[in-house]
XYZ file of C-alpha atoms in Angstrom:
642
model
C -8.595 62.736 -68.668
C -11.210 65.284 -67.422
C -9.414 67.849 -65.220
C -11.245 68.189 -62.118
C -11.057 70.892 -59.404
C -11.466 71.561 -56.094
C -14.523 74.167 -55.564
C -14.586 76.327 -52.337
C -16.420 74.738 -49.214
C -19.762 75.960 -49.402
C -21.672 76.988 -46.761
C -23.581 73.567 -44.610
C -27.042 74.604 -44.263
C -27.683 71.766 -41.832
C -26.409 69.119 -40.581
C -25.264 67.293 -36.747
C -22.830 70.177 -34.722
C -19.616 67.698 -33.155
C -18.304 69.590 -30.022
C -14.760 69.581 -30.272
C -14.040 66.978 -27.168
C -16.143 64.419 -29.505
C -13.655 65.094 -31.755
C -11.050 65.086 -30.436
C -12.206 61.954 -29.547
C -12.912 60.293 -32.510
C -9.387 61.312 -34.153
C -7.401 59.961 -30.603
C -9.249 56.858 -31.027
C -8.856 56.902 -35.414
C -5.035 58.646 -35.919
C -3.369 56.211 -37.256
C -6.222 55.788 -40.334
C -7.302 59.292 -40.594
C -2.982 59.260 -41.179
C -3.621 56.241 -43.787
C -5.946 58.627 -45.392
C -4.363 62.088 -45.437
C -1.029 59.549 -46.678
C -2.673 57.471 -49.904
C -5.092 61.354 -50.948
C -1.455 63.619 -50.729
C 0.482 64.221 -53.849
C 3.129 61.452 -54.475
C 5.003 63.644 -55.594
C 5.268 65.794 -52.681
C 7.849 63.218 -52.090
C 7.652 60.596 -49.217
C 8.990 62.036 -46.567
C 7.238 65.318 -47.139
C 4.056 63.260 -47.440
C 4.290 61.484 -44.439
C 5.271 65.034 -41.875
C 2.148 66.821 -44.099
C -0.837 64.136 -43.214
C 0.283 64.264 -39.476
C 0.251 67.496 -39.774
C -3.420 67.931 -41.954
C -4.592 65.357 -39.625
C -3.649 67.040 -35.917
C -5.158 70.677 -37.936
C -8.843 68.988 -38.199
C -10.509 69.663 -34.883
C -13.440 72.432 -34.869
C -12.716 75.729 -33.948
C -16.713 75.824 -31.955
C -19.829 74.207 -31.128
C -22.282 76.452 -32.823
C -24.313 75.139 -35.405
C -23.860 76.587 -38.563
C -19.369 76.787 -37.646
C -16.848 74.645 -38.128
C -18.298 71.725 -36.616
C -21.347 71.442 -38.447
C -20.739 68.365 -41.055
C -23.345 66.746 -43.427
C -25.932 64.052 -42.351
C -25.003 61.452 -42.008
C -25.856 57.721 -41.541
C -27.062 56.084 -38.374
C -24.827 52.646 -36.974
C -22.129 51.141 -35.392
C -18.915 52.372 -35.034
C -16.901 54.341 -37.358
C -19.185 54.620 -39.426
C -22.372 55.556 -36.706
C -19.452 58.425 -35.077
C -20.441 61.793 -36.146
C -17.165 63.097 -34.560
C -15.558 60.369 -36.956
C -17.562 61.692 -39.974
C -16.334 65.667 -39.838
C -12.537 64.788 -38.698
C -12.191 62.161 -41.924
C -14.146 64.671 -43.557
C -11.398 68.014 -42.944
C -8.571 65.164 -43.434
C -9.710 64.974 -46.836
C -10.942 68.250 -47.349
C -7.346 70.018 -46.387
C -5.737 66.539 -48.714
C -7.452 68.230 -51.844
C -6.249 71.662 -50.837
C -2.967 70.581 -50.689
C -2.955 69.240 -53.590
C -3.429 71.924 -55.425
C -1.493 73.894 -57.566
C 0.015 77.247 -56.656
C -0.923 80.345 -58.458
C 0.669 83.314 -59.182
C -1.325 87.272 -56.694
C -3.469 84.818 -55.057
C -2.068 83.774 -51.373
C -1.366 79.885 -51.198
C -3.623 77.966 -48.665
C -2.201 76.688 -45.724
C -2.540 72.821 -46.728
C -0.051 73.600 -49.795
C 2.560 75.117 -47.379
C 5.068 72.648 -45.386
C 4.247 71.831 -42.881
C 4.864 74.149 -39.527
C 4.378 70.721 -36.920
C 5.609 67.945 -36.374
C 9.199 68.735 -37.889
C 12.246 66.185 -37.219
C 15.378 67.686 -38.325
C 18.405 65.340 -39.613
C 16.176 62.519 -40.839
C 13.924 61.535 -43.609
C 10.449 59.224 -42.825
C 9.435 57.070 -44.264
C 6.708 53.789 -44.331
C 8.288 50.643 -44.470
C 8.382 49.692 -48.066
C 6.347 47.688 -49.908
C 6.302 45.299 -53.376
C 6.360 45.261 -56.505
C 1.949 45.089 -56.063
C 1.626 48.613 -53.608
C 4.449 50.085 -55.945
C 2.045 49.375 -59.346
C -0.851 50.911 -57.319
C 0.523 53.731 -55.943
C 2.175 54.727 -59.687
C -2.117 54.839 -60.596
C -2.733 57.143 -57.336
C -0.091 59.172 -59.106
C -1.879 59.233 -62.055
C -5.615 60.312 -61.060
C -6.377 64.508 -59.924
C -6.470 65.538 -56.631
C -10.566 64.306 -56.652
C -10.489 61.261 -58.643
C -7.444 59.541 -55.829
C -9.442 60.564 -53.238
C -11.939 58.688 -54.574
C -10.588 55.659 -54.806
C -9.338 55.718 -51.086
C -12.086 56.245 -49.685
C -13.670 53.437 -51.739
C -11.612 50.754 -50.814
C -10.921 52.348 -47.383
C -13.429 53.309 -45.918
C -15.820 51.327 -48.305
C -18.451 54.409 -48.703
C -21.162 53.086 -51.230
C -21.168 55.288 -54.318
C -24.163 58.145 -52.817
C -22.693 58.126 -49.055
C -19.258 58.724 -51.468
C -20.971 62.046 -53.315
C -21.938 63.424 -50.284
C -18.182 62.548 -48.987
C -16.368 64.579 -52.014
C -19.034 67.294 -52.609
C -18.506 68.331 -48.813
C -14.599 68.949 -49.222
C -15.618 71.119 -51.921
C -14.868 69.001 -55.169
C -16.870 70.180 -57.721
C -17.830 67.663 -60.133
C -17.782 64.221 -57.694
C -19.128 62.267 -61.208
C -16.350 62.853 -62.634
C -14.535 61.605 -60.344
C -16.241 58.518 -58.895
C -15.679 57.141 -62.316
C -12.079 58.214 -62.858
C -11.445 55.889 -60.203
C -13.132 53.183 -61.408
C -10.990 53.046 -63.935
C -8.565 52.361 -61.652
C -8.601 47.314 -60.731
C -9.642 48.222 -57.130
C -7.137 45.984 -54.926
C -8.254 47.023 -51.614
C -6.079 45.058 -49.237
C -3.430 46.784 -50.294
C -4.151 50.033 -49.287
C -4.188 48.421 -46.071
C -0.372 47.011 -46.371
C 2.396 48.534 -43.923
C 3.621 50.604 -47.458
C 1.143 53.382 -46.530
C 0.764 52.787 -42.927
C 2.275 57.066 -42.105
C 2.068 55.441 -38.354
C 4.969 53.131 -39.346
C 7.772 54.923 -40.424
C 11.097 53.519 -40.931
C 14.203 56.510 -40.494
C 17.484 57.435 -41.960
C 20.011 60.361 -42.443
C 19.531 63.133 -44.528
C 22.276 64.756 -47.141
C 24.490 63.935 -43.886
C 28.034 65.570 -46.471
C 25.913 67.423 -47.856
C 24.868 68.739 -44.198
C 28.063 69.004 -43.348
C 29.095 70.987 -46.237
C 25.926 73.912 -44.991
C 26.793 74.346 -41.522
C 30.948 74.788 -42.398
C 29.657 77.169 -45.847
C 27.043 79.448 -41.643
C 30.273 79.152 -39.836
C 32.512 80.015 -42.484
C 30.612 83.115 -42.965
C 30.548 84.654 -40.037
C 34.438 83.902 -39.260
C 34.459 86.160 -43.412
C 33.174 89.040 -40.937
C 36.038 88.856 -38.575
C 38.699 88.095 -40.694
C 38.631 90.108 -43.904
C 40.582 92.732 -42.593
C 43.344 90.234 -41.473
C 42.816 88.396 -44.952
C 43.620 92.081 -46.438
C 47.382 92.110 -45.203
C 48.286 88.703 -44.920
C 51.590 88.879 -47.431
C 51.930 86.275 -50.743
C 48.637 84.681 -52.188
C 47.187 84.519 -49.165
C 45.791 81.186 -46.844
C 47.286 78.153 -47.743
C 46.271 74.648 -49.247
C 43.447 72.233 -46.517
C 46.712 70.003 -45.949
C 45.962 66.062 -46.039
C 42.462 66.827 -47.199
C 40.450 64.874 -49.842
C 38.398 67.048 -52.086
C 35.345 67.886 -51.505
C 32.502 64.215 -51.701
C 31.510 65.871 -55.080
C 35.547 65.906 -56.408
C 36.990 62.381 -54.285
C 37.850 60.653 -57.189
C 36.572 57.185 -54.998
C 33.619 59.274 -54.459
C 33.332 59.561 -58.514
C 34.524 56.628 -59.905
C 32.011 54.820 -57.412
C 29.429 57.078 -60.241
C 31.312 56.177 -62.961
C 29.085 53.259 -64.250
C 32.635 52.787 -66.681
C 34.707 51.199 -63.784
C 32.292 48.782 -62.701
C 33.610 45.366 -61.968
C 32.715 43.004 -64.839
C 33.639 39.704 -63.791
C 34.389 36.832 -66.411
C 31.295 33.818 -67.455
C 33.940 31.253 -66.735
C 35.733 32.881 -63.595
C 33.727 30.570 -60.795
C 34.731 27.234 -62.535
C 38.645 28.117 -61.744
C 38.101 30.187 -59.170
C 38.861 28.892 -55.553
C 35.879 31.078 -54.257
C 32.609 30.138 -54.895
C 30.359 33.460 -53.567
C 28.420 36.686 -55.734
C 32.803 37.799 -55.770
C 32.163 35.287 -59.007
C 29.293 35.761 -61.149
C 29.491 36.559 -64.061
C 27.247 40.093 -65.297
C 23.800 39.301 -67.092
C 21.001 40.438 -68.185
C 19.930 42.420 -70.728
C 20.550 45.518 -69.718
C 23.593 45.468 -69.306
C 25.327 48.150 -71.664
C 22.272 50.452 -70.855
C 24.703 53.162 -69.489
C 21.609 55.821 -68.394
C 19.710 53.294 -65.993
C 23.662 52.169 -64.737
C 23.993 55.340 -63.577
C 20.639 56.343 -62.209
C 21.305 52.663 -60.242
C 25.055 54.053 -58.632
C 23.778 57.980 -58.169
C 21.099 56.235 -56.478
C 22.867 53.955 -54.590
C 24.906 57.083 -53.294
C 22.294 59.683 -52.470
C 18.868 58.653 -52.844
C 16.013 61.230 -53.112
C 13.154 61.474 -50.796
C 10.845 59.979 -53.517
C 13.002 56.775 -53.271
C 11.451 53.316 -51.009
C 14.616 52.457 -49.091
C 15.479 49.201 -47.070
C 18.060 47.306 -45.908
C 18.232 44.027 -43.622
C 18.794 44.601 -39.775
C 22.520 45.390 -39.216
C 22.580 45.645 -42.618
C 24.676 49.602 -43.086
C 23.142 51.712 -46.221
C 25.433 54.156 -47.333
C 26.777 54.591 -50.063
C 29.582 51.881 -52.016
C 33.274 52.351 -51.066
C 34.785 52.603 -54.581
C 32.865 50.231 -58.004
C 30.985 48.019 -57.374
C 30.388 44.489 -59.321
C 27.620 43.843 -61.004
C 25.593 41.061 -60.923
C 22.979 41.733 -63.771
C 20.948 44.061 -65.517
C 17.404 43.708 -67.134
C 13.796 44.145 -67.941
C 12.468 41.698 -64.730
C 8.529 41.588 -65.716
C 7.430 45.245 -65.207
C 10.558 46.609 -63.474
C 14.345 47.212 -65.049
C 16.574 45.691 -62.764
C 19.896 46.578 -61.089
C 21.879 44.640 -59.194
C 25.458 45.631 -57.807
C 27.624 43.759 -54.780
C 30.497 46.345 -53.299
C 31.743 43.359 -51.307
C 29.483 43.337 -47.773
C 26.244 43.604 -49.169
C 24.061 42.848 -52.433
C 22.522 46.022 -53.555
C 19.392 46.078 -56.021
C 18.505 49.137 -57.373
C 14.357 47.974 -59.357
C 12.590 51.494 -61.284
C 9.205 51.118 -63.739
C 9.888 50.165 -66.901
C 7.962 54.328 -68.337
C 9.702 56.327 -65.878
C 11.686 57.158 -62.946
C 9.493 57.838 -60.675
C 8.928 55.882 -57.334
C 12.090 54.125 -57.124
C 12.877 51.055 -54.886
C 16.462 50.710 -53.711
C 16.829 47.456 -51.646
C 19.855 45.924 -49.646
C 21.255 42.800 -47.820
C 23.697 41.291 -46.308
C 26.157 39.122 -48.721
C 30.299 38.972 -46.828
C 31.303 35.684 -45.998
C 28.520 33.564 -48.664
C 28.890 29.286 -49.155
C 28.381 28.135 -52.098
C 24.747 27.917 -51.081
C 24.511 30.852 -49.477
C 25.922 32.141 -52.935
C 23.425 30.557 -54.840
C 20.251 32.961 -55.869
C 18.988 36.545 -55.317
C 16.000 38.074 -55.629
C 15.230 39.857 -58.696
C 11.489 40.302 -58.015
C 8.315 39.732 -56.440
C 4.870 40.589 -58.164
C 1.900 39.146 -57.611
C 2.594 36.635 -54.573
C 5.889 35.170 -57.028
C 8.871 35.672 -57.031
C 11.754 35.294 -59.591
C 15.360 35.068 -58.071
C 18.697 35.205 -60.214
C 19.865 32.115 -60.182
C 24.136 31.820 -59.298
C 26.101 30.596 -62.937
C 26.164 27.321 -61.359
C 23.289 26.062 -60.531
C 22.189 24.448 -63.741
C 18.269 23.135 -62.869
C 15.870 25.192 -60.329
C 11.879 23.420 -59.587
C 10.054 25.219 -56.915
C 8.839 22.135 -53.543
C 6.584 22.387 -51.406
C 8.373 22.310 -47.467
C 4.397 20.898 -46.228
C 3.635 18.216 -48.909
C 8.015 16.277 -48.817
C 5.935 13.542 -50.321
C 5.101 15.257 -53.947
C 7.583 15.400 -55.404
C 9.380 19.270 -57.406
C 7.581 21.354 -60.089
C 10.748 22.261 -62.245
C 11.341 25.677 -62.828
C 12.608 26.984 -66.659
C 16.257 29.046 -66.026
C 16.811 31.319 -68.530
C 19.924 32.260 -70.405
C 21.079 34.270 -68.102
C 20.855 33.159 -64.861
C 16.653 33.604 -64.197
C 13.624 31.558 -63.209
C 10.766 31.331 -64.472
C 8.079 32.565 -61.289
C 7.664 31.367 -58.217
C 4.627 31.096 -56.153
C 5.265 32.846 -52.937
C 5.511 31.817 -49.355
C 1.859 32.595 -47.532
C 2.822 35.835 -46.427
C -1.080 36.243 -43.686
C -3.295 34.175 -42.636
C -3.779 29.985 -42.891
C -0.102 27.751 -43.734
C -1.289 25.677 -46.625
C 1.467 25.849 -48.189
C 4.865 26.500 -47.710
C 7.009 27.190 -51.823
C 10.902 26.551 -51.738
C 13.703 27.651 -53.997
C 15.250 23.532 -55.062
C 18.580 24.178 -56.767
C 20.629 22.000 -58.015
C 24.404 21.909 -59.419
C 27.742 19.778 -59.248
C 27.727 19.740 -55.307
C 24.481 18.547 -54.863
C 20.056 20.484 -54.286
C 19.890 22.717 -51.876
C 16.300 24.174 -50.459
C 15.933 27.841 -50.067
C 13.248 29.974 -48.658
C 11.600 33.599 -49.210
C 11.812 35.417 -46.309
C 11.284 39.059 -47.488
C 14.338 39.933 -47.937
C 17.336 40.307 -51.299
C 18.857 37.111 -50.240
C 16.688 33.647 -49.580
C 17.215 31.887 -46.620
C 19.372 28.582 -46.938
C 17.651 25.119 -45.339
C 19.670 22.402 -43.419
C 18.292 19.341 -41.148
C 20.209 17.689 -38.621
C 21.973 17.719 -35.019
C 24.022 21.702 -35.106
C 28.051 19.973 -35.930
C 27.016 18.618 -39.074
C 23.388 19.199 -40.611
C 23.159 18.082 -43.573
C 20.579 19.456 -47.094
C 16.917 19.937 -46.406
C 16.308 18.269 -49.760
C 16.308 14.340 -48.598
C 14.323 12.420 -47.948
C 14.075 12.252 -44.657
C 15.379 16.208 -43.580
C 12.062 17.121 -45.651
C 9.443 14.760 -43.058
C 11.227 15.934 -40.878
C 10.389 19.819 -42.121
C 7.321 19.649 -42.903
C 5.436 19.458 -39.538
C 7.350 22.752 -38.926
C 7.974 24.790 -42.299
C 5.020 27.855 -41.445
C 7.436 28.683 -38.312
C 9.662 29.638 -40.965
C 7.054 34.106 -41.454
C 8.767 34.042 -37.321
C 11.558 34.564 -38.305
C 10.881 36.605 -41.904
C 12.703 40.600 -42.548
C 15.626 38.676 -39.634
C 17.795 39.362 -42.360
C 18.039 35.450 -42.108
C 21.219 33.678 -43.765
C 20.282 30.148 -42.527
C 17.600 27.843 -40.746
C 18.840 24.857 -39.041
C 15.566 22.423 -37.825
C 17.135 20.006 -35.579
C 14.808 16.933 -34.545
C 16.283 16.325 -30.932
C 14.122 13.852 -29.330
C 11.176 11.598 -29.315
C 9.235 11.223 -26.339
C 6.747 8.581 -25.385
C 3.619 10.499 -24.098
C 2.256 8.509 -20.046
C -1.117 7.992 -22.442
C 0.164 5.728 -24.649
C -0.537 7.650 -27.471
C 2.357 7.257 -29.043
C 5.978 9.136 -29.078
C 5.190 13.057 -29.144
C 8.670 14.779 -31.160
C 10.689 17.480 -30.368
C 12.364 19.493 -32.630
C 14.686 22.657 -32.117
C 14.646 25.701 -35.649
C 17.752 27.803 -35.304
C 17.993 30.368 -37.405
C 21.196 32.783 -37.572
C 21.933 36.047 -38.525
C 24.217 37.567 -41.466
C 25.296 39.828 -38.929
C 26.402 38.088 -36.053
C 24.049 38.182 -33.470
C 19.963 38.213 -32.996
C 19.925 34.787 -33.654
C 16.353 32.960 -32.989
C 15.685 29.955 -31.159
C 12.163 27.401 -31.145
C 11.748 24.721 -29.702
C 8.589 23.264 -31.265
C 6.366 20.048 -30.098
C 4.368 17.890 -32.078
C 1.770 14.967 -30.816
C 1.460 12.328 -33.175
C -0.227 12.524 -36.294
C -0.299 16.361 -35.688
C 0.119 17.949 -39.185
C 2.004 20.278 -37.801
C 4.232 21.134 -34.670
C 3.716 24.737 -32.453
C 6.434 26.769 -30.660
C 6.864 25.916 -27.203
C 9.320 27.971 -26.364
C 12.137 30.168 -28.042
C 14.670 32.255 -27.348
C 16.643 35.358 -29.394
C 21.006 35.249 -28.901
C 20.561 32.370 -27.428
C 23.678 29.672 -28.784
C 20.839 27.307 -27.590
C 20.885 23.985 -31.004
C 24.122 25.872 -33.000
C 27.475 24.529 -33.481
C 28.708 26.234 -30.521
C 26.635 25.033 -27.991
C 24.147 21.797 -29.432
C 22.171 21.627 -26.229
C 18.770 22.590 -26.069
C 16.307 22.327 -22.955
C 12.182 23.086 -23.544
C 8.615 22.640 -21.885
C 4.753 21.916 -22.363
C 1.456 21.802 -20.450
C 0.367 18.912 -22.625
C -3.612 17.658 -22.430
C -4.091 13.923 -22.444
C -7.142 12.432 -23.930
C -8.232 11.674 -21.213
C -8.283 14.811 -20.002
C -5.578 15.152 -17.497
C -2.916 18.057 -17.411
C 1.300 16.792 -17.382
C 4.611 19.239 -18.121
C 5.984 17.186 -20.663
C 10.177 18.667 -20.732
C 13.062 16.810 -23.129
C 17.031 17.612 -23.416
C 19.336 16.657 -25.860
C 20.634 13.518 -25.921
C 24.126 15.104 -23.625
C 21.162 16.174 -20.907
C 21.785 13.309 -17.591
C 18.639 15.073 -15.594
C 15.861 17.408 -16.351
C 14.797 19.426 -12.592
C 11.077 20.818 -13.033
C 10.606 23.939 -9.596
C 8.217 26.131 -9.161
C 4.233 25.788 -10.078
C 5.235 22.172 -10.824
C 7.851 20.099 -9.179
C 9.020 16.760 -9.394
C 12.913 15.135 -11.539
C 14.417 12.535 -13.533
C 17.397 11.336 -14.960
C 17.717 11.153 -19.030
C 16.791 13.470 -21.339
C 12.534 13.757 -21.335
C 10.396 14.176 -17.159
C 6.890 13.890 -17.060
C 4.774 15.071 -13.878
C 1.598 15.515 -13.578
C -0.059 19.086 -13.557
C -2.096 21.365 -12.867
C -3.441 23.649 -15.897
C -2.040 26.519 -16.637
C 1.572 26.084 -13.649
C 4.258 27.567 -14.633
C 6.517 25.657 -14.112
C 10.787 26.165 -14.375
C 13.096 23.990 -16.219
C 17.204 23.992 -14.899
C 18.566 20.479 -16.922
C 22.775 19.036 -15.891
C 24.193 18.209 -18.887
C 26.695 14.640 -19.108
C 29.572 16.408 -18.669
C 28.515 18.110 -15.869
C 27.166 21.934 -16.519
C 23.995 22.927 -15.948
C 21.310 24.300 -18.197
C 17.767 26.157 -18.681
C 14.505 25.574 -20.201
C 14.292 28.323 -23.093
C 11.653 30.976 -22.777
């Protein structure tokens, strides 16, 4: 690969003059985009935390120092146009960001003062926390690895071409103005990496939407103690010399430091990993992750297991760490249980379980750079909820590791209840062939779920972007049934796309309950009322959605929702919701419906009316707002979901 350097900045000869106010306006307006550009162009070897802080520092230093022509605010002539492309202020600050990002990637040289961009940023600074963007999937990880292999100018060319949509002639001008000696060579090397423009807009590379984790708390505590001890040592040296015998006594009941703590050492020892017998689940009273055997082709790779345990205990700055809400990401309290270790697509994957959490460690096959560590709550899992774990996601497809009791796996589209399930290959170690994932963004034209079978029945599980897929059920909250039956599939089909609203929320189960059928006032048929409840592993934060579907409608519509509500749950199997509906004749109505235990419904506010029973129909004006209240058959009151 041809080596490329950033040349000293050439003196501009002609161009547009940008004053401070114009550049500042462009920087403020496009700040997130400029930070993203800087983050992508900076060398990944800096570590994610330093890249984030450096990207912000470089962007904030991009303002010009004055207004005179020929100074730092002069930029090459730009093509006219609207938006960013025609804004000289944006073009200037972007050029400054590119130049400084390239300088930051230059190696330090002896007997030469480093450039400011090559040093850790003085501002901004964050003490006691590590900041990094949200973790992406395997596609983003693969792109990050390919970009890290490019030299700085080629990486800048790839990012500007993909994010800024610059044509090659314009791109060569920008690179030359940023000090690149050979822009043509940089473009050629950038063309060697597959264009994945959509991935550059991924949250993985958004250095403005960040996650925070503490630094090494034990090391920080030790450093503070060491500083205090050094300060105190000066004052007590004389007293120590005067002490009789051996001086100070032992540390009493205090445990050894972390590096010498027996429990901590055991948790890092691959030889101490818990390994369950392959047939233990057949005789155990439990059917959860605790009876999963260790499977996969790399269960004997001691070096891989040691790296996985070490990263779990002390993840470095370059490790992408993610955890479902309410899931601690600290070290295991003792030796965890090994569930899987093997090759998955282009990664080596280790799955561990410590009684509370399932942890997945993944590293590229060709090295350990770009490792990822993911956590999910799994305590108290039932047989259905412990049926599968996500092994990896690649190119929109998902591979699962199934429980030892699963005998068959298949892929099913929830939007097509009459279509059959497509069998998936189940390998000897329990891993499945790739399954097409649920849609991410854009139109929802399919929603593929995992169907598993065992001796106790057939179940549906859906990938909501976390390690453990959510278990789907249907029916009354007090006695939900599996969603794999024909009736349940028909109930779920119009409402499956609403599952996208509960992604990455630590969801354990999702139940769909058809709680009412309401004849429409224009005689066009009965509308369906559905309540969808997503319960979480942590217990708190359940999501409840009331959905409404007109006769013949392809999809239902979410008309009311609530969080941390007992509605539609086993403890309070009641719900009340309403919607403004327009008939075919153009007449607006307020429609409201409660469950079978609702004795009356009343509307107040912008629409007034009441009815005995669980259904209410009142003529209304377009845009009217109403408050709904109901009375249950046992005399208790109920309010409408909002």
